[in-house]
Short mmCIF file of C-alpha atoms in Angstrom, two decimals:
data_model
loop_
_atom_site.label_atom_id
_atom_site.label_comp_id
_atom_site.label_asym_id
_atom_site.label_seq_id
_atom_site.Cartn_x
_atom_site.Cartn_y
_atom_site.Cartn_z
CA MET A 1 -28.83 -9.96 -54.79
CA GLN A 2 -26.44 -12.33 -53.11
CA ASN A 3 -23.56 -9.88 -53.32
CA SER A 4 -25.47 -7.13 -51.60
CA ARG A 5 -25.90 -9.50 -48.67
CA LYS A 6 -22.27 -10.42 -48.40
CA GLY A 7 -21.25 -10.44 -44.78
CA PHE A 8 -24.76 -11.22 -43.57
CA HIS A 9 -24.20 -14.18 -41.31
CA PRO A 10 -27.44 -15.06 -39.56
CA ARG A 11 -26.40 -18.66 -39.07
CA VAL A 12 -24.62 -18.14 -35.78
CA LYS A 13 -25.19 -14.49 -35.01
CA PRO A 14 -26.28 -14.38 -31.37
CA GLN A 15 -28.94 -11.92 -30.31
CA ALA A 16 -27.82 -9.09 -28.09
CA GLY A 17 -28.08 -10.06 -24.46
CA GLN A 18 -28.06 -13.79 -25.22
CA GLN A 19 -24.33 -14.43 -24.97
CA GLY A 20 -24.31 -14.52 -21.21
CA ALA A 21 -27.65 -16.25 -20.77
CA ILE A 22 -27.30 -19.65 -19.11
CA PRO A 23 -29.62 -22.15 -20.79
CA SER A 24 -31.95 -24.07 -18.53
CA TRP A 25 -32.55 -27.73 -19.24
CA SER A 26 -34.87 -30.63 -18.46
CA TRP A 27 -35.04 -34.35 -19.23
CA VAL A 28 -37.20 -36.12 -21.81
CA GLY A 29 -36.88 -39.72 -20.71
CA GLU A 30 -33.37 -40.43 -19.37
CA ARG A 31 -31.62 -39.97 -22.73
CA GLY A 32 -33.18 -36.73 -23.97
CA LEU A 33 -31.70 -33.49 -22.62
CA ARG A 34 -33.87 -30.52 -23.60
CA VAL A 35 -31.93 -27.26 -23.46
CA VAL A 36 -33.82 -23.97 -23.60
CA THR A 37 -31.94 -21.72 -26.02
CA ALA A 38 -34.49 -18.95 -26.78
CA ASP A 39 -33.23 -16.73 -29.63
CA ALA A 40 -29.75 -18.32 -29.61
CA THR A 41 -30.92 -21.76 -30.82
CA LEU A 42 -28.98 -21.80 -34.10
CA ALA A 43 -25.82 -20.43 -32.53
CA ARG A 44 -25.93 -22.98 -29.70
CA TYR A 45 -26.76 -25.76 -32.19
CA MET A 46 -23.80 -24.91 -34.46
CA MET A 47 -21.48 -24.75 -31.47
CA LEU A 48 -22.63 -28.14 -30.11
CA VAL A 49 -22.35 -29.78 -33.56
CA SER A 50 -18.81 -28.45 -34.05
CA ARG A 51 -17.65 -29.82 -30.69
CA LYS A 52 -18.53 -33.48 -31.56
CA PHE A 53 -19.21 -34.65 -28.00
CA GLY A 54 -18.72 -38.41 -27.70
CA GLU A 55 -21.72 -38.98 -25.41
CA ILE A 56 -24.20 -37.37 -27.86
CA GLU A 57 -26.04 -39.54 -30.39
CA ASP A 58 -28.11 -36.77 -31.99
CA ILE A 59 -28.77 -33.02 -31.76
CA ILE A 60 -32.22 -31.76 -32.76
CA PRO A 61 -32.73 -27.99 -32.92
CA ALA A 62 -36.32 -26.77 -32.60
CA ASP A 63 -38.26 -23.61 -31.74
CA GLY A 64 -36.33 -22.01 -28.87
CA SER A 65 -34.87 -25.28 -27.59
CA ILE A 66 -32.47 -28.04 -28.59
CA LEU A 67 -32.86 -31.73 -27.76
CA LEU A 68 -29.65 -33.65 -27.18
CA ILE A 69 -30.11 -37.42 -27.41
CA LEU A 70 -27.45 -39.11 -25.31
CA LYS A 71 -26.04 -42.52 -26.16
CA SER A 72 -27.54 -45.37 -24.11
CA GLY A 73 -26.24 -45.25 -20.54
CA ALA A 74 -24.18 -42.08 -21.14
CA ALA A 75 -24.12 -39.11 -18.79
CA PRO A 76 -23.45 -35.53 -19.92
CA SER A 77 -19.70 -34.95 -19.52
CA ALA A 78 -18.28 -32.01 -17.61
CA GLU A 79 -17.15 -30.61 -21.00
CA LEU A 80 -20.69 -30.77 -22.36
CA GLN A 81 -22.14 -29.14 -19.27
CA LEU A 82 -19.55 -26.40 -19.62
CA ALA A 83 -20.37 -25.97 -23.32
CA LEU A 84 -24.07 -25.60 -22.50
CA ASN A 85 -23.24 -22.77 -20.12
CA LEU A 86 -20.53 -21.19 -22.23
CA ALA A 87 -20.98 -17.79 -23.85
CA LEU A 88 -21.53 -18.14 -27.58
CA PRO A 89 -18.86 -17.11 -30.06
CA GLU A 90 -19.41 -13.69 -31.62
CA ALA A 91 -17.70 -14.41 -34.94
CA PRO A 92 -19.63 -16.92 -37.02
CA PRO A 93 -17.46 -19.65 -38.59
CA VAL A 94 -19.85 -20.20 -41.53
CA SER A 95 -22.81 -18.54 -43.20
CA GLY A 96 -25.88 -20.34 -44.39
CA THR A 97 -26.42 -21.20 -48.06
CA LEU A 98 -28.98 -19.02 -49.86
CA HIS A 99 -31.70 -21.00 -51.64
CA GLU A 100 -33.88 -19.30 -54.26
CA ILE A 101 -37.13 -21.24 -54.46
CA PRO A 102 -39.43 -20.67 -57.46
CA VAL A 103 -43.10 -20.67 -56.42
CA VAL A 104 -46.38 -20.57 -58.30
CA TYR A 105 -48.64 -18.71 -55.87
CA GLY A 106 -52.42 -18.96 -55.52
CA GLY A 107 -54.99 -20.65 -57.73
CA ALA A 108 -55.21 -24.44 -57.47
CA PHE A 109 -51.67 -24.50 -56.06
CA GLY A 110 -52.49 -22.10 -53.19
CA PRO A 111 -56.09 -22.65 -52.10
CA ASP A 112 -55.73 -20.75 -48.82
CA LEU A 113 -54.11 -17.65 -50.34
CA PRO A 114 -57.33 -15.57 -50.84
CA GLU A 115 -58.44 -16.10 -47.22
CA LEU A 116 -54.97 -15.39 -45.79
CA ALA A 117 -54.62 -12.22 -47.88
CA ARG A 118 -58.05 -11.05 -46.69
CA ARG A 119 -57.09 -11.83 -43.10
CA ALA A 120 -53.86 -9.84 -43.45
CA GLY A 121 -55.82 -6.92 -45.00
CA MET A 122 -53.92 -7.14 -48.28
CA GLY A 123 -54.71 -7.78 -51.91
CA GLU A 124 -53.52 -11.15 -53.21
CA SER A 125 -50.72 -9.68 -55.31
CA ASP A 126 -49.55 -7.54 -52.38
CA TYR A 127 -49.56 -10.65 -50.16
CA ILE A 128 -47.50 -12.59 -52.69
CA HIS A 129 -45.09 -9.68 -53.05
CA LYS A 130 -44.58 -9.47 -49.28
CA HIS A 131 -44.10 -13.23 -48.90
CA ALA A 132 -41.49 -13.20 -51.67
CA ALA A 133 -39.76 -10.01 -50.50
CA ALA A 134 -38.73 -11.39 -47.12
CA GLU A 135 -35.53 -13.36 -46.56
CA TYR A 136 -36.09 -16.38 -44.34
CA ILE A 137 -33.79 -18.40 -42.11
CA VAL A 138 -34.17 -22.17 -41.74
CA ALA A 139 -34.76 -22.33 -37.99
CA PHE A 140 -35.03 -26.13 -37.88
CA LEU A 141 -36.40 -29.15 -39.80
CA GLY A 142 -39.14 -31.41 -38.51
CA PHE A 143 -42.62 -32.88 -39.07
CA GLN A 144 -41.41 -34.70 -42.21
CA PRO A 145 -37.82 -35.40 -43.34
CA GLY A 146 -36.54 -32.17 -44.88
CA PHE A 147 -39.51 -29.96 -43.84
CA PRO A 148 -38.00 -26.51 -43.15
CA TYR A 149 -39.48 -24.20 -40.53
CA LEU A 150 -38.63 -20.79 -41.98
CA ARG A 151 -38.38 -17.81 -39.68
CA GLY A 152 -38.85 -14.26 -40.97
CA LEU A 153 -42.52 -14.15 -41.93
CA PRO A 154 -43.81 -10.55 -41.56
CA GLY A 155 -46.07 -10.25 -38.49
CA ALA A 156 -49.18 -9.28 -40.47
CA MET A 157 -48.95 -12.61 -42.31
CA HIS A 158 -48.88 -14.87 -39.24
CA ALA A 159 -51.87 -17.22 -39.38
CA PRO A 160 -53.11 -20.17 -37.33
CA ARG A 161 -53.08 -23.72 -38.67
CA ARG A 162 -56.30 -24.94 -40.25
CA ALA A 163 -58.91 -26.03 -37.71
CA SER A 164 -59.06 -29.38 -39.44
CA PRO A 165 -55.94 -30.66 -41.25
CA ARG A 166 -56.15 -31.63 -44.93
CA ILE A 167 -56.00 -35.37 -45.60
CA ARG A 168 -53.53 -34.74 -48.42
CA VAL A 169 -51.21 -31.84 -49.04
CA VAL A 170 -49.21 -32.17 -52.27
CA ALA A 171 -45.39 -32.32 -52.14
CA GLY A 172 -43.85 -28.90 -52.79
CA SER A 173 -46.74 -27.00 -51.20
CA VAL A 174 -45.60 -23.68 -49.71
CA ALA A 175 -47.51 -23.04 -46.52
CA ILE A 176 -47.97 -20.87 -43.46
CA GLY A 177 -48.35 -22.19 -39.90
CA GLY A 178 -48.32 -19.74 -37.01
CA THR A 179 -45.26 -17.50 -37.22
CA TYR A 180 -43.54 -19.79 -39.75
CA THR A 181 -43.65 -20.40 -43.45
CA GLY A 182 -42.52 -23.79 -44.74
CA ILE A 183 -42.52 -26.24 -47.64
CA TYR A 184 -43.96 -29.79 -47.58
CA PRO A 185 -41.25 -32.16 -48.94
CA ALA A 186 -43.69 -35.08 -49.40
CA SER A 187 -47.40 -35.50 -50.01
CA GLY A 188 -49.45 -36.39 -46.95
CA PRO A 189 -51.78 -34.99 -44.31
CA GLY A 190 -51.03 -31.42 -43.20
CA GLY A 191 -52.60 -28.61 -41.21
CA TRP A 192 -50.78 -25.53 -42.52
CA GLN A 193 -52.43 -22.98 -44.82
CA ILE A 194 -51.35 -23.55 -48.44
CA ILE A 195 -50.42 -20.49 -50.53
CA GLY A 196 -48.40 -21.90 -53.44
CA ARG A 197 -46.29 -24.72 -54.83
CA THR A 198 -42.67 -25.24 -55.86
CA GLU A 199 -41.04 -27.92 -57.98
CA ALA A 200 -37.93 -27.87 -55.78
CA ILE A 201 -37.13 -31.30 -54.31
CA LEU A 202 -36.84 -30.64 -50.58
CA PHE A 203 -35.84 -34.18 -49.59
CA ASP A 204 -34.34 -37.02 -51.60
CA PRO A 205 -32.93 -39.92 -49.58
CA GLN A 206 -30.75 -40.93 -52.57
CA ARG A 207 -29.06 -37.55 -52.78
CA LYS A 208 -25.66 -37.08 -51.13
CA ALA A 209 -27.22 -34.31 -49.02
CA PRO A 210 -30.79 -35.67 -48.66
CA ALA A 211 -32.23 -32.47 -47.16
CA LEU A 212 -32.07 -29.48 -49.52
CA MET A 213 -31.93 -27.07 -46.59
CA MET A 214 -30.13 -27.20 -43.29
CA PRO A 215 -30.63 -25.16 -40.10
CA GLY A 216 -29.08 -21.71 -40.61
CA ASP A 217 -29.58 -21.68 -44.40
CA ARG A 218 -31.35 -18.68 -45.98
CA VAL A 219 -34.35 -18.83 -48.31
CA ARG A 220 -36.00 -16.46 -50.77
CA PHE A 221 -39.16 -17.26 -52.72
CA VAL A 222 -39.27 -16.23 -56.38
CA PRO A 223 -42.82 -15.87 -57.82
CA ARG A 224 -43.42 -17.71 -61.12
CA ASP A 225 -46.43 -17.64 -63.39
CA MET B 1 -32.70 -65.60 -51.87
CA ILE B 2 -36.03 -65.59 -50.05
CA GLU B 3 -39.45 -65.65 -51.73
CA VAL B 4 -42.41 -64.02 -50.02
CA LEU B 5 -45.29 -66.44 -50.67
CA HIS B 6 -47.67 -64.64 -48.34
CA ALA B 7 -47.10 -61.31 -46.61
CA GLY B 8 -47.83 -60.60 -42.96
CA LEU B 9 -49.60 -57.51 -41.61
CA CYS B 10 -46.44 -55.37 -41.69
CA ASP B 11 -43.13 -57.13 -42.45
CA LEU B 12 -40.36 -54.55 -42.51
CA VAL B 13 -36.66 -54.90 -43.24
CA MET B 14 -34.88 -53.40 -40.23
CA ASP B 15 -31.42 -53.02 -38.78
CA GLN B 16 -30.13 -50.89 -35.90
CA GLY B 17 -31.45 -47.68 -37.50
CA ARG B 18 -29.95 -44.38 -38.66
CA ALA B 19 -29.31 -42.33 -35.53
CA GLY B 20 -27.85 -38.84 -35.85
CA LEU B 21 -30.05 -37.33 -38.58
CA GLY B 22 -32.59 -35.57 -36.36
CA ALA B 23 -31.57 -32.14 -37.64
CA LEU B 24 -32.74 -33.25 -41.13
CA GLY B 25 -36.12 -34.26 -39.71
CA VAL B 26 -35.26 -37.97 -39.95
CA PRO B 27 -35.80 -40.13 -36.84
CA ALA B 28 -33.38 -42.95 -35.96
CA GLY B 29 -36.00 -45.64 -36.66
CA GLY B 30 -34.63 -49.18 -36.84
CA ALA B 31 -35.83 -52.32 -35.06
CA ALA B 32 -38.32 -51.52 -32.29
CA ASP B 33 -36.20 -53.76 -30.02
CA PRO B 34 -32.69 -53.41 -31.48
CA LYS B 35 -31.14 -55.81 -28.96
CA ALA B 36 -33.62 -58.55 -29.87
CA LEU B 37 -32.70 -58.22 -33.58
CA ALA B 38 -29.00 -58.10 -32.68
CA ALA B 39 -29.43 -61.32 -30.66
CA ALA B 40 -31.17 -63.02 -33.61
CA ASN B 41 -28.24 -61.97 -35.81
CA CYS B 42 -25.75 -63.44 -33.33
CA LEU B 43 -27.66 -66.76 -33.43
CA VAL B 44 -27.05 -67.07 -37.18
CA GLY B 45 -23.45 -65.83 -37.08
CA ASN B 46 -24.15 -62.33 -38.46
CA ASP B 47 -22.79 -59.01 -37.34
CA PRO B 48 -25.35 -57.52 -34.88
CA GLY B 49 -25.97 -54.60 -37.27
CA THR B 50 -27.14 -56.88 -40.13
CA ALA B 51 -30.59 -56.29 -41.64
CA GLY B 52 -33.37 -58.73 -40.74
CA LEU B 53 -37.17 -58.68 -40.67
CA GLU B 54 -39.41 -57.06 -38.08
CA ILE B 55 -42.75 -58.88 -38.06
CA THR B 56 -45.88 -57.41 -36.45
CA LEU B 57 -48.92 -59.32 -35.09
CA SER B 58 -49.33 -61.60 -38.11
CA GLY B 59 -46.37 -62.89 -40.08
CA PRO B 60 -45.39 -63.93 -43.60
CA THR B 61 -44.83 -67.25 -45.31
CA LEU B 62 -41.30 -67.31 -46.69
CA ARG B 63 -39.68 -69.85 -48.99
CA PHE B 64 -35.94 -70.46 -48.97
CA PRO B 65 -35.08 -72.03 -52.39
CA ALA B 66 -31.47 -72.68 -51.36
CA GLY B 67 -32.22 -73.30 -47.68
CA GLY B 68 -31.00 -71.00 -44.96
CA VAL B 69 -29.89 -70.49 -41.40
CA VAL B 70 -32.37 -68.35 -39.48
CA ALA B 71 -33.35 -67.33 -35.95
CA LEU B 72 -36.37 -65.72 -34.33
CA THR B 73 -36.49 -63.51 -31.23
CA GLY B 74 -39.18 -61.37 -29.64
CA ALA B 75 -42.87 -62.19 -29.26
CA PRO B 76 -43.77 -65.87 -29.81
CA PHE B 77 -45.86 -66.41 -32.97
CA LYS B 78 -47.67 -69.54 -34.04
CA ALA B 79 -45.21 -70.85 -36.62
CA MET B 80 -44.63 -73.82 -38.91
CA ARG B 81 -41.94 -75.02 -41.27
CA GLY B 82 -42.29 -77.08 -44.42
CA SER B 83 -40.32 -80.00 -43.02
CA GLY B 84 -42.71 -80.26 -40.10
CA GLY B 85 -39.88 -79.52 -37.67
CA ALA B 86 -40.37 -77.36 -34.60
CA VAL B 87 -39.91 -73.61 -34.89
CA GLY B 88 -38.16 -72.63 -31.68
CA TRP B 89 -37.58 -69.06 -30.60
CA ASN B 90 -34.16 -67.77 -29.47
CA GLU B 91 -32.24 -70.56 -31.20
CA THR B 92 -30.47 -71.26 -34.49
CA LEU B 93 -32.75 -72.95 -37.06
CA VAL B 94 -31.43 -74.68 -40.18
CA LEU B 95 -33.87 -74.75 -43.12
CA GLY B 96 -33.46 -77.20 -45.99
CA GLU B 97 -33.51 -76.40 -49.72
CA GLY B 98 -36.94 -75.15 -50.76
CA GLU B 99 -38.24 -75.17 -47.21
CA THR B 100 -40.97 -72.74 -46.18
CA LEU B 101 -41.25 -70.89 -42.87
CA SER B 102 -44.76 -69.67 -41.98
CA LEU B 103 -45.42 -67.25 -39.16
CA GLU B 104 -49.06 -66.87 -38.26
CA ARG B 105 -50.40 -64.84 -35.33
CA ALA B 106 -48.48 -63.51 -32.35
CA GLU B 107 -49.51 -65.61 -29.35
CA THR B 108 -48.67 -62.80 -26.93
CA GLY B 109 -47.01 -59.42 -27.46
CA CYS B 110 -46.77 -57.75 -30.84
CA ARG B 111 -43.43 -58.04 -32.69
CA CYS B 112 -40.77 -60.62 -33.48
CA TRP B 113 -37.49 -60.41 -35.41
CA LEU B 114 -36.17 -62.84 -38.01
CA ALA B 115 -32.46 -62.90 -38.77
CA VAL B 116 -31.11 -64.77 -41.80
CA GLN B 117 -27.49 -65.88 -42.14
CA GLY B 118 -25.86 -63.56 -44.68
CA GLY B 119 -28.41 -60.81 -43.99
CA LEU B 120 -30.99 -59.24 -46.27
CA ALA B 121 -29.37 -57.43 -49.20
CA VAL B 122 -31.28 -54.17 -49.63
CA PRO B 123 -29.59 -50.84 -50.45
CA SER B 124 -28.17 -48.84 -47.58
CA ILE B 125 -29.95 -45.47 -47.52
CA MET B 126 -28.44 -42.84 -45.26
CA HIS B 127 -26.22 -45.42 -43.54
CA SER B 128 -29.02 -47.89 -42.76
CA ARG B 129 -31.07 -50.68 -44.35
CA SER B 130 -34.08 -49.94 -42.12
CA THR B 131 -37.42 -49.23 -43.76
CA PHE B 132 -38.91 -45.82 -42.95
CA PRO B 133 -42.51 -46.22 -44.18
CA PRO B 134 -43.70 -42.64 -43.40
CA ALA B 135 -41.37 -41.27 -46.11
CA GLY B 136 -41.20 -44.47 -48.20
CA PHE B 137 -37.47 -45.06 -48.18
CA GLY B 138 -35.05 -47.70 -46.91
CA GLY B 139 -35.56 -51.43 -46.48
CA TYR B 140 -37.25 -53.28 -49.36
CA ARG B 141 -38.45 -50.51 -51.70
CA GLY B 142 -39.41 -48.33 -48.74
CA ARG B 143 -42.45 -50.42 -47.83
CA PRO B 144 -43.71 -53.54 -46.03
CA LEU B 145 -43.27 -56.83 -47.91
CA LYS B 146 -45.92 -58.05 -50.37
CA ALA B 147 -46.63 -61.53 -51.74
CA GLY B 148 -44.35 -62.12 -54.74
CA ASP B 149 -41.44 -60.06 -53.42
CA VAL B 150 -38.04 -61.68 -53.68
CA LEU B 151 -35.45 -60.71 -51.08
CA ASN B 152 -31.84 -61.05 -52.09
CA GLY B 153 -29.31 -62.19 -49.56
CA GLY B 154 -29.59 -64.95 -47.03
CA VAL B 155 -26.49 -66.56 -48.54
CA THR B 156 -25.39 -69.24 -46.12
CA THR B 157 -21.72 -69.80 -45.48
CA HIS B 158 -22.38 -73.41 -44.43
CA ASP B 159 -20.58 -72.42 -41.28
CA VAL B 160 -23.33 -73.23 -38.82
CA HIS B 161 -22.92 -73.03 -35.07
CA LEU B 162 -26.07 -73.85 -33.17
CA LYS B 163 -26.68 -71.34 -30.42
CA ARG B 164 -29.44 -70.17 -28.14
CA ALA B 165 -30.15 -66.77 -26.64
CA ARG B 166 -31.65 -65.57 -23.38
CA ASN B 167 -33.08 -62.18 -22.56
CA PRO B 168 -32.31 -61.49 -18.91
CA ALA B 169 -34.95 -58.71 -18.62
CA SER B 170 -37.10 -59.92 -15.76
CA ASP B 171 -39.75 -57.21 -15.34
CA PRO B 172 -43.24 -58.70 -15.22
CA LYS B 173 -45.22 -57.84 -18.33
CA ASP B 174 -47.91 -56.03 -16.35
CA ALA B 175 -45.45 -53.82 -14.40
CA PRO B 176 -46.09 -50.10 -14.96
CA LEU B 177 -43.98 -48.43 -17.64
CA ARG B 178 -41.26 -46.39 -15.94
CA VAL B 179 -41.23 -42.72 -16.89
CA ILE B 180 -39.40 -39.52 -16.01
CA ALA B 181 -41.55 -36.41 -15.64
CA GLY B 182 -41.35 -34.32 -18.82
CA PRO B 183 -40.46 -30.69 -19.55
CA GLN B 184 -44.11 -29.54 -19.42
CA ALA B 185 -45.22 -31.75 -16.49
CA SER B 186 -45.62 -28.66 -14.31
CA GLN B 187 -48.13 -27.18 -16.77
CA PHE B 188 -50.58 -30.01 -16.18
CA ASP B 189 -53.09 -29.42 -13.39
CA ASP B 190 -53.43 -31.76 -10.40
CA LYS B 191 -56.45 -33.45 -11.94
CA GLY B 192 -54.55 -34.12 -15.18
CA LEU B 193 -51.47 -35.44 -13.38
CA ALA B 194 -53.61 -37.67 -11.13
CA ALA B 195 -55.44 -39.05 -14.18
CA PHE B 196 -52.17 -39.84 -15.94
CA PHE B 197 -50.27 -41.39 -13.05
CA SER B 198 -53.10 -43.32 -11.40
CA GLY B 199 -55.09 -44.18 -14.50
CA GLU B 200 -55.01 -47.29 -16.64
CA TYR B 201 -54.68 -46.82 -20.40
CA GLN B 202 -55.40 -49.00 -23.37
CA VAL B 203 -53.40 -49.03 -26.61
CA GLY B 204 -55.73 -47.74 -29.35
CA PRO B 205 -56.24 -49.34 -32.78
CA ALA B 206 -54.56 -46.46 -34.68
CA SER B 207 -51.17 -47.27 -33.13
CA ASP B 208 -48.10 -48.08 -35.21
CA ARG B 209 -44.34 -47.47 -35.28
CA ARG B 210 -44.96 -43.71 -35.28
CA GLY B 211 -46.75 -43.79 -31.96
CA LEU B 212 -49.01 -45.60 -29.53
CA ARG B 213 -52.33 -43.75 -29.25
CA LEU B 214 -53.83 -44.36 -25.83
CA THR B 215 -57.42 -44.33 -24.64
CA GLY B 216 -58.34 -43.92 -20.97
CA PRO B 217 -58.61 -41.12 -18.42
CA MET B 218 -58.34 -37.67 -20.03
CA VAL B 219 -55.28 -35.66 -19.01
CA SER B 220 -56.27 -32.01 -18.73
CA HIS B 221 -53.75 -29.22 -19.19
CA SER B 222 -53.59 -25.52 -19.92
CA CYS B 223 -50.85 -25.57 -22.58
CA ILE B 224 -51.75 -23.76 -25.76
CA ASP B 225 -49.50 -22.71 -28.63
CA LEU B 226 -46.44 -24.52 -27.38
CA PRO B 227 -43.38 -24.00 -29.60
CA SER B 228 -42.17 -27.16 -31.37
CA GLN B 229 -39.56 -29.06 -29.36
CA GLY B 230 -37.33 -32.04 -30.07
CA VAL B 231 -38.76 -35.44 -29.13
CA LEU B 232 -37.51 -39.04 -29.12
CA PRO B 233 -39.07 -42.51 -28.81
CA GLY B 234 -40.90 -42.95 -25.53
CA THR B 235 -41.87 -39.26 -25.32
CA ILE B 236 -45.46 -38.98 -24.07
CA GLN B 237 -47.32 -36.05 -25.63
CA VAL B 238 -50.80 -34.92 -24.69
CA PRO B 239 -52.79 -33.32 -27.55
CA PRO B 240 -55.74 -31.01 -26.82
CA ASP B 241 -58.15 -33.97 -26.60
CA GLY B 242 -56.30 -35.10 -23.44
CA LEU B 243 -55.50 -38.62 -24.73
CA PRO B 244 -51.75 -39.33 -24.44
CA ILE B 245 -49.61 -40.51 -27.35
CA ILE B 246 -46.36 -42.42 -26.70
CA LEU B 247 -44.09 -41.62 -29.63
CA GLY B 248 -42.53 -44.62 -31.36
CA TRP B 249 -39.43 -45.34 -33.45
CA ASP B 250 -40.70 -43.70 -36.66
CA GLY B 251 -42.31 -40.72 -34.93
CA PRO B 252 -41.53 -37.11 -35.84
CA VAL B 253 -38.33 -35.54 -34.46
CA THR B 254 -40.17 -32.44 -33.23
CA GLY B 255 -43.60 -32.04 -31.70
CA GLY B 256 -45.82 -29.20 -30.61
CA TYR B 257 -47.87 -30.91 -27.89
CA PRO B 258 -46.93 -30.69 -24.21
CA VAL B 259 -44.76 -33.55 -22.96
CA ILE B 260 -45.97 -34.93 -19.64
CA ALA B 261 -43.32 -37.67 -19.33
CA GLY B 262 -40.81 -39.86 -21.15
CA VAL B 263 -40.60 -43.67 -20.99
CA ILE B 264 -37.07 -44.71 -19.93
CA SER B 265 -35.08 -46.52 -22.61
CA ALA B 266 -34.89 -49.76 -20.57
CA ASP B 267 -38.66 -50.02 -21.16
CA TRP B 268 -38.64 -49.25 -24.92
CA PRO B 269 -38.46 -53.01 -25.70
CA ARG B 270 -41.71 -53.36 -23.73
CA LEU B 271 -43.31 -50.63 -25.89
CA ALA B 272 -42.41 -52.81 -28.89
CA GLN B 273 -44.65 -55.58 -27.53
CA LEU B 274 -47.77 -53.51 -26.78
CA ARG B 275 -50.50 -54.41 -29.24
CA PRO B 276 -53.77 -52.56 -29.76
CA GLY B 277 -56.01 -53.41 -26.80
CA ALA B 278 -53.10 -53.90 -24.36
CA MET B 279 -53.50 -52.20 -20.96
CA LEU B 280 -50.76 -50.12 -19.34
CA ARG B 281 -49.98 -47.83 -16.44
CA PHE B 282 -47.15 -45.42 -15.66
CA VAL B 283 -44.88 -44.90 -12.67
CA THR B 284 -42.27 -42.16 -12.23
CA ILE B 285 -38.68 -42.88 -11.34
CA GLU B 286 -35.66 -40.66 -10.73
CA HIS B 287 -33.33 -39.84 -13.58
CA ALA B 288 -30.24 -41.28 -11.87
CA VAL B 289 -32.04 -44.58 -11.27
CA ALA B 290 -33.20 -44.71 -14.89
CA ARG B 291 -29.71 -44.21 -16.31
CA ALA B 292 -28.44 -47.19 -14.34
CA ARG B 293 -31.14 -49.34 -16.01
CA ALA B 294 -29.99 -49.44 -19.61
CA PRO B 295 -31.77 -52.10 -21.73
CA ALA B 296 -30.60 -55.53 -20.63
CA GLU B 297 -27.97 -57.33 -22.72
CA TRP B 298 -28.98 -60.67 -24.21
CA ILE B 299 -26.93 -63.72 -23.32
CA ILE B 300 -25.84 -65.95 -26.22
CA GLU B 301 -24.79 -69.55 -25.49
CA ALA B 302 -23.34 -72.14 -27.83
CA LEU B 303 -25.11 -75.48 -28.02
CA ALA B 304 -22.89 -78.52 -28.05
#
């Protein structure tokens, strides 16, 4: 499966028409610079990370925008301003790691699956098949340490968050929120619709790479009984 | 070694935090007023980045079997020591063998910082010794202290220089918090903006290091289904109920609620001292003015 996808480099592949687009930006406080990146978020993120600008303390990619946190008292340098306006490279330097995530769908592990399948006009097994057939891209991490927002959910499966969040969602829960699917790294309150559970450890602060997935990585779900 | 005889409301091991991990979903965290903790460290002869304790509203009783050199900065708490000596803030304190230090309630404000010569020896997790309670890692076992805990460290070098510290920040405590209009400010209607900028808000009881939940005039807006965007401490989000939340040091790195404004970093130390029930207002300032107002540097002076 991996071989057939050799040469597929979604991590920094810019969308057509985005190369020349000049990102607009606004301030969040005086240290947060929010840059609108639309469909080129990952490409712009990778480029900014690789440049290692001295005035930047942190770079947080999100849904169609990137937040740059500047060091205290620092101003964006001319080089950074240029980089924000620069056309993105066409050739990707790296491709994202592919993660195969085993999932037990439905039943007690996926209480919202029947309702979501009904909503999407599918049988449960068809719904599971479609969720597992797609290849997802880690768009960004947020909400909890290591929580991946996975892009690539088929349109028919998009679903709103629950009207009232659950007090406790179990770690490893595979869920759907809006246009995204994701995995809860830790147990806690959560508002996404739960369709299954994995034993994969999404975040371990003791691990050399604490987050299992990074922006630009690829994910496939593998159904287990 | 330090024994926790009695725990406070929320005693957390903190240092200067773990900035730079936002892409993993991990906020920088660290002391809510990093310069106050750094100043306390300087008073005991530590590196400014050494781990100390952040103490909130009601403090612990600590016993120092081998004595210790300590210093307190931040909000003044009612405090006592076993020897009966005075517990001064912003100065080097020398505790004798077996002496206890008891911090009771904060007299004003919300948080103070305790530095101990030699630092607190907890494992460094992702380049920091700061506790991150929402995910249960860092600091002392990833959680606030409990009675019976024993903190390693605090080894004195017997090299004691008595010092005192001054915080030159001179803004009156009731001055409005200075903010810069946020990315979605234009999506709030005139009524919502007027409520936010002319209203007075109170810090709600459900506030903690993740965020200050405010009660007061409702801020109406027409934002629905906003895509998640990166946020940082001081970001003021407005959920559908119209009651603003000021994100704190352990808040999420991304948020899906519209951002009306962001508190400038010079005023983050003031956020650290807002307790539930405290009243606050906002005032906008220009970005260029804000950048010139970085958090004030503490002044450390040697005593004779």
